[in-house]
Amino acid sequence: MPMTVAGTLRRAAHLINHLGLHTGEQFADRNTNAIDVAAAIYVAAEGTGPDEFYTDEATSLEIIAASADAMAAIRALSAAIGTEPPVTEITPDHDVPDYIEHVCHWAMTTPIFGTQPPATSEVIGVLLRAATAADSTTAFPHHTERSAA
């Protein structure tokens, strides 16, 4: 049985708590075992992480984007961050949100008016708040749907 979005986010928080939050090159650090927030969500959703997380950022992005379960959790985390995701232009008149870039950039970048990037505990806290929000959405789906009337 697939994990829920909330379960995936909680598992990702657990992984970051135990492995550490990676904010450098690639999606994971082989020397420290620290893992990027998007990679942690992927591992939580899929149960394993590919070697490309250590060596190939472009392929890692494709692998993460191909996981429907990971992307659902990444979109939920993106919504909890409180800023809009950047967009990627697909054609001159069509942009799409880049949720992976949004969550990765948020976890490693000092915010405007800030003095440092979010601490690991802050990233874990937002993951857990996003999980709680996902639980609420699942428990009461009618609260997020608009009536046709």
Tab-separated table of N, CA, C and O in Angstrom, residues 33-141:
chain	number	residue	atom	x	y	z
A	33	ASN	N	26.539	11.187	4.533
A	33	ASN	CA	25.216	10.579	4.374
A	33	ASN	C	24.082	11.590	4.475
A	33	ASN	O	22.909	11.212	4.450
A	34	ALA	N	24.407	12.888	4.597
A	34	ALA	CA	23.366	13.916	4.638
A	34	ALA	C	22.611	13.919	3.313
A	34	ALA	O	23.162	13.579	2.266
A	35	ILE	N	21.344	14.308	3.376
A	35	ILE	CA	20.469	14.222	2.209
A	35	ILE	C	19.687	15.527	2.027
A	35	ILE	O	19.281	16.161	2.998
A	36	ASP	N	19.520	15.931	0.786
A	36	ASP	CA	18.739	17.115	0.419
A	36	ASP	C	17.260	16.867	0.730
A	36	ASP	O	16.805	15.722	0.743
A	37	VAL	N	16.508	17.935	0.942
A	37	VAL	CA	15.096	17.787	1.316
A	37	VAL	C	14.293	17.078	0.221
A	37	VAL	O	13.468	16.198	0.516
A	38	ALA	N	14.522	17.403	-1.054
A	38	ALA	CA	13.780	16.735	-2.129
A	38	ALA	C	14.181	15.269	-2.243
A	38	ALA	O	13.338	14.400	-2.472
A	39	ALA	N	15.461	14.989	-2.059
A	39	ALA	CA	15.920	13.597	-2.100
A	39	ALA	C	15.356	12.807	-0.922
A	39	ALA	O	14.990	11.631	-1.072
A	40	ALA	N	15.268	13.437	0.248
A	40	ALA	CA	14.683	12.767	1.412
A	40	ALA	C	13.229	12.408	1.145
A	40	ALA	O	12.770	11.309	1.493
A	41	ILE	N	12.512	13.314	0.506
A	41	ILE	CA	11.111	13.028	0.168
A	41	ILE	C	11.045	11.884	-0.832
A	41	ILE	O	10.203	10.987	-0.702
A	42	TYR	N	11.925	11.880	-1.816
A	42	TYR	CA	11.941	10.782	-2.794
A	42	TYR	C	12.203	9.444	-2.094
A	42	TYR	O	11.500	8.463	-2.332
A	43	VAL	N	13.222	9.399	-1.241
A	43	VAL	CA	13.556	8.156	-0.532
A	43	VAL	C	12.387	7.720	0.347
A	43	VAL	O	12.056	6.532	0.413
A	44	ALA	N	11.737	8.672	0.998
A	44	ALA	CA	10.579	8.341	1.832
A	44	ALA	C	9.453	7.758	0.990
A	44	ALA	O	8.782	6.810	1.405
A	45	ALA	N	9.251	8.300	-0.203
A	45	ALA	CA	8.161	7.832	-1.068
A	45	ALA	C	8.480	6.506	-1.749
A	45	ALA	O	7.615	5.646	-1.881
A	46	GLU	N	9.727	6.342	-2.184
A	46	GLU	CA	10.093	5.178	-3.004
A	46	GLU	C	10.812	4.081	-2.234
A	46	GLU	O	10.957	2.973	-2.739
A	47	GLY	N	11.298	4.387	-1.039
A	47	GLY	CA	11.946	3.372	-0.217
A	47	GLY	C	13.437	3.228	-0.444
A	47	GLY	O	14.101	2.498	0.282
A	48	THR	N	13.989	3.908	-1.433
A	48	THR	CA	15.419	3.826	-1.711
A	48	THR	C	15.847	5.059	-2.489
A	48	THR	O	15.011	5.750	-3.075
A	49	GLY	N	17.143	5.318	-2.488
A	49	GLY	CA	17.683	6.437	-3.250
A	49	GLY	C	18.725	5.947	-4.234
A	49	GLY	O	19.548	5.095	-3.901
A	50	PRO	N	18.715	6.465	-5.446
A	50	PRO	CA	19.669	6.009	-6.453
A	50	PRO	C	21.063	6.605	-6.233
A	50	PRO	O	21.212	7.663	-5.608
A	51	ASP	N	22.079	5.960	-6.766
A	51	ASP	CA	23.454	6.460	-6.683
A	51	ASP	C	23.600	7.831	-7.338
A	51	ASP	O	24.475	8.606	-6.965
A	52	GLU	N	22.737	8.131	-8.298
A	52	GLU	CA	22.810	9.422	-8.980
A	52	GLU	C	22.647	10.598	-8.022
A	52	GLU	O	23.106	11.701	-8.314
A	53	PHE	N	22.012	10.396	-6.890
A	53	PHE	CA	21.868	11.471	-5.910
A	53	PHE	C	23.227	11.993	-5.451
A	53	PHE	O	23.348	13.132	-5.022
A	54	TYR	N	24.259	11.151	-5.533
A	54	TYR	CA	25.602	11.544	-5.123
A	54	TYR	C	26.422	12.156	-6.252
A	54	TYR	O	27.409	12.837	-5.987
A	55	THR	N	26.025	11.897	-7.497
A	55	THR	CA	26.930	12.211	-8.604
A	55	THR	C	26.340	12.991	-9.769
A	55	THR	O	27.087	13.579	-10.541
A	56	ASP	N	25.038	12.976	-9.966
A	56	ASP	CA	24.463	13.518	-11.194
A	56	ASP	C	23.185	14.289	-10.893
A	56	ASP	O	22.099	13.717	-10.803
A	57	GLU	N	23.325	15.598	-10.769
A	57	GLU	CA	22.182	16.428	-10.386
A	57	GLU	C	21.071	16.406	-11.429
A	57	GLU	O	19.888	16.315	-11.083
A	58	ALA	N	21.430	16.484	-12.706
A	58	ALA	CA	20.404	16.521	-13.761
A	58	ALA	C	19.581	15.231	-13.774
A	58	ALA	O	18.348	15.269	-13.846
A	59	THR	N	20.244	14.097	-13.688
A	59	THR	CA	19.529	12.820	-13.662
A	59	THR	C	18.713	12.696	-12.380
A	59	THR	O	17.586	12.197	-12.403
A	60	SER	N	19.256	13.177	-11.273
A	60	SER	CA	18.526	13.140	-10.002
A	60	SER	C	17.222	13.910	-10.099
A	60	SER	O	16.178	13.448	-9.613
A	61	LEU	N	17.265	15.081	-10.729
A	61	LEU	CA	16.044	15.871	-10.919
A	61	LEU	C	15.002	15.091	-11.712
A	61	LEU	O	13.813	15.089	-11.367
A	62	GLU	N	15.436	14.413	-12.757
A	62	GLU	CA	14.512	13.624	-13.574
A	62	GLU	C	13.933	12.454	-12.786
A	62	GLU	O	12.743	12.152	-12.899
A	63	ILE	N	14.771	11.810	-11.987
A	63	ILE	CA	14.317	10.672	-11.181
A	63	ILE	C	13.264	11.128	-10.174
A	63	ILE	O	12.208	10.505	-10.027
A	64	ILE	N	13.541	12.224	-9.482
A	64	ILE	CA	12.587	12.747	-8.495
A	64	ILE	C	11.285	13.144	-9.186
A	64	ILE	O	10.197	12.798	-8.731
A	65	ALA	N	11.397	13.874	-10.295
A	65	ALA	CA	10.203	14.352	-11.010
A	65	ALA	C	9.345	13.206	-11.544
A	65	ALA	O	8.134	13.363	-11.710
A	66	ALA	N	9.947	12.050	-11.789
A	66	ALA	CA	9.207	10.908	-12.326
A	66	ALA	C	8.411	10.157	-11.263
A	66	ALA	O	7.595	9.297	-11.596
A	67	SER	N	8.629	10.475	-9.996
A	67	SER	CA	7.908	9.796	-8.915
A	67	SER	C	6.664	10.598	-8.548
A	67	SER	O	6.752	11.674	-7.953
A	68	ALA	N	5.508	10.061	-8.881
A	68	ALA	CA	4.251	10.756	-8.567
A	68	ALA	C	4.088	10.956	-7.063
A	68	ALA	O	3.644	12.026	-6.615
A	69	ASP	N	4.447	9.952	-6.275
A	69	ASP	CA	4.296	10.060	-4.825
A	69	ASP	C	5.235	11.113	-4.246
A	69	ASP	O	4.844	11.900	-3.381
A	70	ALA	N	6.480	11.137	-4.720
A	70	ALA	CA	7.428	12.144	-4.241
A	70	ALA	C	6.976	13.538	-4.650
A	70	ALA	O	7.020	14.473	-3.841
A	71	MET	N	6.515	13.689	-5.880
A	71	MET	CA	6.096	15.007	-6.345
A	71	MET	C	4.863	15.506	-5.594
A	71	MET	O	4.747	16.704	-5.317
A	72	ALA	N	3.950	14.629	-5.234
A	72	ALA	CA	2.788	15.052	-4.448
A	72	ALA	C	3.246	15.613	-3.097
A	72	ALA	O	2.749	16.651	-2.642
A	73	ALA	N	4.212	14.950	-2.477
A	73	ALA	CA	4.725	15.426	-1.187
A	73	ALA	C	5.542	16.712	-1.354
A	73	ALA	O	5.465	17.610	-0.515
A	74	ILE	N	6.315	16.811	-2.432
A	74	ILE	CA	7.095	18.024	-2.686
A	74	ILE	C	6.165	19.209	-2.923
A	74	ILE	O	6.406	20.309	-2.417
A	75	ARG	N	5.069	19.003	-3.649
A	75	ARG	CA	4.101	20.087	-3.853
A	75	ARG	C	3.466	20.501	-2.519
A	75	ARG	O	3.240	21.690	-2.263
A	76	ALA	N	3.185	19.541	-1.654
A	76	ALA	CA	2.615	19.861	-0.338
A	76	ALA	C	3.611	20.660	0.499
A	76	ALA	O	3.229	21.627	1.171
A	77	LEU	N	4.879	20.286	0.460
A	77	LEU	CA	5.896	21.041	1.187
A	77	LEU	C	6.035	22.439	0.593
A	77	LEU	O	6.109	23.426	1.328
A	78	SER	N	6.041	22.537	-0.715
A	78	SER	CA	6.141	23.837	-1.380
A	78	SER	C	5.010	24.760	-0.933
A	78	SER	O	5.241	25.947	-0.658
A	79	ALA	N	3.811	24.221	-0.812
A	79	ALA	CA	2.666	25.024	-0.371
A	79	ALA	C	2.841	25.508	1.071
A	79	ALA	O	2.362	26.580	1.430
A	80	ALA	N	3.543	24.737	1.888
A	80	ALA	CA	3.723	25.092	3.296
A	80	ALA	C	4.838	26.114	3.516
A	80	ALA	O	4.907	26.730	4.579
A	81	ILE	N	5.686	26.311	2.528
A	81	ILE	CA	6.826	27.211	2.689
A	81	ILE	C	6.387	28.665	2.799
A	81	ILE	O	6.977	29.441	3.536
A	82	GLY	N	5.368	29.039	2.061
A	82	GLY	CA	4.856	30.399	2.178
A	82	GLY	C	5.359	31.358	1.114
A	82	GLY	O	5.086	32.550	1.191
A	83	THR	N	6.096	30.869	0.142
A	83	THR	CA	6.506	31.685	-1.002
A	83	THR	C	6.100	30.940	-2.267
A	83	THR	O	5.859	29.729	-2.235
A	84	GLU	N	6.029	31.662	-3.355
A	84	GLU	CA	5.644	31.051	-4.624
A	84	GLU	C	6.828	30.319	-5.242
A	84	GLU	O	7.961	30.803	-5.176
A	85	PRO	N	6.598	29.174	-5.859
A	85	PRO	CA	7.693	28.475	-6.525
A	85	PRO	C	8.130	29.223	-7.787
A	85	PRO	O	7.314	29.919	-8.402
A	86	PRO	N	9.395	29.091	-8.152
A	86	PRO	CA	9.815	29.680	-9.422
A	86	PRO	C	9.139	28.930	-10.564
A	86	PRO	O	8.626	27.824	-10.371
A	87	VAL	N	9.135	29.532	-11.744
A	87	VAL	CA	8.525	28.879	-12.901
A	87	VAL	C	9.583	28.628	-13.959
A	87	VAL	O	10.588	29.334	-14.044
A	88	THR	N	9.348	27.588	-14.745
A	88	THR	CA	10.194	27.258	-15.879
A	88	THR	C	9.367	27.446	-17.135
A	88	THR	O	8.243	26.937	-17.215
A	89	GLU	N	9.912	28.157	-18.090
A	89	GLU	CA	9.204	28.391	-19.341
A	89	GLU	C	9.313	27.147	-20.218
A	89	GLU	O	10.404	26.697	-20.550
A	90	ILE	N	8.170	26.577	-20.573
A	90	ILE	CA	8.122	25.402	-21.440
A	90	ILE	C	8.035	25.843	-22.898
A	90	ILE	O	8.714	25.321	-23.765
A	91	THR	N	7.171	26.803	-23.145
A	91	THR	CA	7.056	27.450	-24.448
A	91	THR	C	6.914	28.943	-24.172
A	91	THR	O	6.674	29.331	-23.023
A	92	PRO	N	7.034	29.792	-25.185
A	92	PRO	CA	6.941	31.236	-24.917
A	92	PRO	C	5.670	31.673	-24.187
A	92	PRO	O	5.680	32.689	-23.512
A	93	ASP	N	4.613	30.910	-24.257
A	93	ASP	CA	3.381	31.311	-23.579
A	93	ASP	C	2.945	30.320	-22.496
A	93	ASP	O	1.790	30.336	-22.087
A	94	HIS	N	3.862	29.469	-22.032
A	94	HIS	CA	3.472	28.475	-21.030
A	94	HIS	C	4.604	28.241	-20.030
A	94	HIS	O	5.669	27.753	-20.382
A	95	ASP	N	4.345	28.614	-18.775
A	95	ASP	CA	5.278	28.384	-17.668
A	95	ASP	C	4.708	27.328	-16.739
A	95	ASP	O	3.493	27.222	-16.581
A	96	VAL	N	5.590	26.556	-16.104
A	96	VAL	CA	5.155	25.576	-15.102
A	96	VAL	C	5.943	25.807	-13.816
A	96	VAL	O	7.120	26.172	-13.856
A	97	PRO	N	5.299	25.618	-12.656
A	97	PRO	CA	6.006	25.784	-11.387
A	97	PRO	C	7.103	24.737	-11.238
A	97	PRO	O	6.921	23.573	-11.607
A	98	ASP	N	8.233	25.146	-10.674
A	98	ASP	CA	9.342	24.226	-10.413
A	98	ASP	C	9.388	23.952	-8.911
A	98	ASP	O	10.084	24.621	-8.151
A	99	TYR	N	8.603	22.963	-8.507
A	99	TYR	CA	8.470	22.663	-7.086
A	99	TYR	C	9.745	22.095	-6.475
A	99	TYR	O	10.063	22.387	-5.316
A	100	ILE	N	10.487	21.287	-7.234
A	100	ILE	CA	11.732	20.728	-6.697
A	100	ILE	C	12.708	21.859	-6.400
A	100	ILE	O	13.300	21.917	-5.319
A	101	GLU	N	12.897	22.750	-7.351
A	101	GLU	CA	13.784	23.900	-7.149
A	101	GLU	C	13.319	24.726	-5.952
A	101	GLU	O	14.130	25.194	-5.149
A	102	HIS	N	12.020	24.889	-5.818
A	102	HIS	CA	11.473	25.691	-4.720
A	102	HIS	C	11.868	25.128	-3.367
A	102	HIS	O	12.395	25.849	-2.508
A	103	VAL	N	11.650	23.839	-3.141
A	103	VAL	CA	11.939	23.272	-1.816
A	103	VAL	C	13.442	23.171	-1.569
A	103	VAL	O	13.896	23.417	-0.451
A	104	CYS	N	14.213	22.840	-2.597
A	104	CYS	CA	15.670	22.739	-2.422
A	104	CYS	C	16.276	24.107	-2.136
A	104	CYS	O	17.091	24.262	-1.223
A	105	HIS	N	15.875	25.092	-2.917
A	105	HIS	CA	16.403	26.444	-2.759
A	105	HIS	C	16.020	27.011	-1.388
A	105	HIS	O	16.850	27.625	-0.706
A	106	TRP	N	14.787	26.788	-0.978
A	106	TRP	CA	14.335	27.272	0.328
A	106	TRP	C	15.187	26.706	1.459
A	106	TRP	O	15.574	27.424	2.387
A	107	ALA	N	15.516	25.424	1.384
A	107	ALA	CA	16.234	24.771	2.479
A	107	ALA	C	17.698	25.192	2.571
A	107	ALA	O	18.330	24.993	3.607
A	108	MET	N	18.241	25.792	1.505
A	108	MET	CA	19.666	26.117	1.532
A	108	MET	C	19.979	27.609	1.393
A	108	MET	O	21.135	27.993	1.393
A	109	THR	N	18.961	28.450	1.318
A	109	THR	CA	19.191	29.853	1.021
A	109	THR	C	18.731	30.752	2.163
A	109	THR	O	17.662	30.545	2.738
A	110	THR	N	19.534	31.755	2.442
A	110	THR	CA	19.148	32.757	3.435
A	110	THR	C	17.989	33.569	2.883
A	110	THR	O	18.080	34.105	1.778
A	111	PRO	N	16.889	33.655	3.610
A	111	PRO	CA	15.747	34.432	3.116
A	111	PRO	C	16.041	35.933	3.126
A	111	PRO	O	16.934	36.402	3.836
A	112	ILE	N	15.268	36.672	2.331
A	112	ILE	CA	15.362	38.130	2.356
A	112	ILE	C	15.086	38.573	3.794
A	112	ILE	O	14.183	38.064	4.453
A	113	PHE	N	15.859	39.483	4.280
A	113	PHE	CA	15.794	40.000	5.649
A	113	PHE	C	16.265	38.972	6.678
A	113	PHE	O	16.168	39.205	7.866
A	114	GLY	N	16.768	37.825	6.231
A	114	GLY	CA	17.285	36.817	7.147
A	114	GLY	C	18.790	36.934	7.292
A	114	GLY	O	19.451	37.698	6.583
A	115	THR	N	19.335	36.171	8.195
A	115	THR	CA	20.786	36.175	8.405
A	115	THR	C	21.420	34.829	8.104
A	115	THR	O	22.640	34.731	8.039
A	116	GLN	N	20.591	33.792	7.922
A	116	GLN	CA	21.115	32.461	7.610
A	116	GLN	C	19.994	31.604	7.044
A	116	GLN	O	18.815	31.894	7.239
A	117	PRO	N	20.373	30.537	6.331
A	117	PRO	CA	19.333	29.622	5.827
A	117	PRO	C	18.596	28.977	7.000
A	117	PRO	O	19.061	29.008	8.140
A	118	PRO	N	17.452	28.350	6.716
A	118	PRO	CA	16.745	27.671	7.806
A	118	PRO	C	17.617	26.577	8.426
A	118	PRO	O	18.341	25.881	7.710
A	119	ALA	N	17.555	26.455	9.726
A	119	ALA	CA	18.265	25.382	10.421
A	119	ALA	C	17.596	24.047	10.078
A	119	ALA	O	16.429	24.011	9.664
A	120	THR	N	18.328	22.977	10.280
A	120	THR	CA	17.771	21.647	10.036
A	120	THR	C	16.470	21.459	10.813
A	120	THR	O	15.490	20.929	10.284
A	121	SER	N	16.435	21.924	12.045
A	121	SER	CA	15.214	21.785	12.858
A	121	SER	C	14.049	22.556	12.244
A	121	SER	O	12.906	22.117	12.325
A	122	GLU	N	14.331	23.696	11.623
A	122	GLU	CA	13.271	24.459	10.964
A	122	GLU	C	12.742	23.722	9.734
A	122	GLU	O	11.531	23.697	9.487
A	123	VAL	N	13.635	23.124	8.971
A	123	VAL	CA	13.221	22.356	7.795
A	123	VAL	C	12.354	21.179	8.237
A	123	VAL	O	11.288	20.925	7.672
A	124	ILE	N	12.785	20.489	9.273
A	124	ILE	CA	12.003	19.368	9.805
A	124	ILE	C	10.642	19.866	10.289
A	124	ILE	O	9.609	19.234	10.032
A	125	GLY	N	10.613	20.998	10.963
A	125	GLY	CA	9.350	21.560	11.448
A	125	GLY	C	8.378	21.864	10.315
A	125	GLY	O	7.185	21.572	10.416
A	126	VAL	N	8.868	22.433	9.224
A	126	VAL	CA	7.988	22.738	8.097
A	126	VAL	C	7.518	21.444	7.429
A	126	VAL	O	6.358	21.338	7.024
A	127	LEU	N	8.387	20.441	7.336
A	127	LEU	CA	7.957	19.134	6.811
A	127	LEU	C	6.807	18.578	7.649
A	127	LEU	O	5.809	18.089	7.103
A	128	LEU	N	6.935	18.666	8.957
A	128	LEU	CA	5.889	18.131	9.842
A	128	LEU	C	4.608	18.957	9.777
A	128	LEU	O	3.503	18.405	9.813
A	129	ARG	N	4.731	20.275	9.638
A	129	ARG	CA	3.530	21.108	9.470
A	129	ARG	C	2.843	20.805	8.140
A	129	ARG	O	1.609	20.762	8.063
A	130	ALA	N	3.639	20.590	7.096
A	130	ALA	CA	3.060	20.223	5.799
A	130	ALA	C	2.349	18.878	5.898
A	130	ALA	O	1.289	18.677	5.291
A	131	ALA	N	2.914	17.957	6.682
A	131	ALA	CA	2.274	16.653	6.880
A	131	ALA	C	0.941	16.814	7.598
A	131	ALA	O	-0.060	16.185	7.223
A	132	THR	N	0.906	17.655	8.618
A	132	THR	CA	-0.347	17.908	9.342
A	132	THR	C	-1.385	18.525	8.414
A	132	THR	O	-2.562	18.142	8.429
A	133	ALA	N	-0.951	19.466	7.584
A	133	ALA	CA	-1.873	20.077	6.614
A	133	ALA	C	-2.379	19.038	5.623
A	133	ALA	O	-3.563	19.033	5.265
A	134	ALA	N	-1.504	18.139	5.192
A	134	ALA	CA	-1.919	17.080	4.260
A	134	ALA	C	-2.916	16.141	4.924
A	134	ALA	O	-3.877	15.702	4.289
A	135	ASP	N	-2.699	15.835	6.198
A	135	ASP	CA	-3.679	15.026	6.939
A	135	ASP	C	-5.034	15.708	6.965
A	135	ASP	O	-6.063	15.073	6.761
A	136	SER	N	-5.055	17.007	7.216
A	136	SER	CA	-6.304	17.762	7.283
A	136	SER	C	-7.020	17.769	5.940
A	136	SER	O	-8.238	17.634	5.876
A	137	THR	N	-6.259	17.927	4.875
A	137	THR	CA	-6.839	17.933	3.534
A	137	THR	C	-7.438	16.576	3.203
A	137	THR	O	-8.517	16.481	2.629
A	138	THR	N	-6.755	15.511	3.608
A	138	THR	CA	-7.246	14.163	3.347
A	138	THR	C	-8.472	13.850	4.200
A	138	THR	O	-9.429	13.245	3.729
A	139	ALA	N	-8.464	14.305	5.452
A	139	ALA	CA	-9.573	14.007	6.354
A	139	ALA	C	-10.831	14.781	5.976
A	139	ALA	O	-11.944	14.292	6.169
A	140	PHE	N	-10.653	15.980	5.437
A	140	PHE	CA	-11.787	16.834	5.104
A	140	PHE	C	-11.634	17.379	3.682
A	140	PHE	O	-11.436	18.576	3.491
A	141	PRO	N	-11.694	16.512	2.678
A	141	PRO	CA	-11.447	16.970	1.313
A	141	PRO	C	-12.408	18.046	0.822
A	141	PRO	O	-12.062	18.839	-0.019
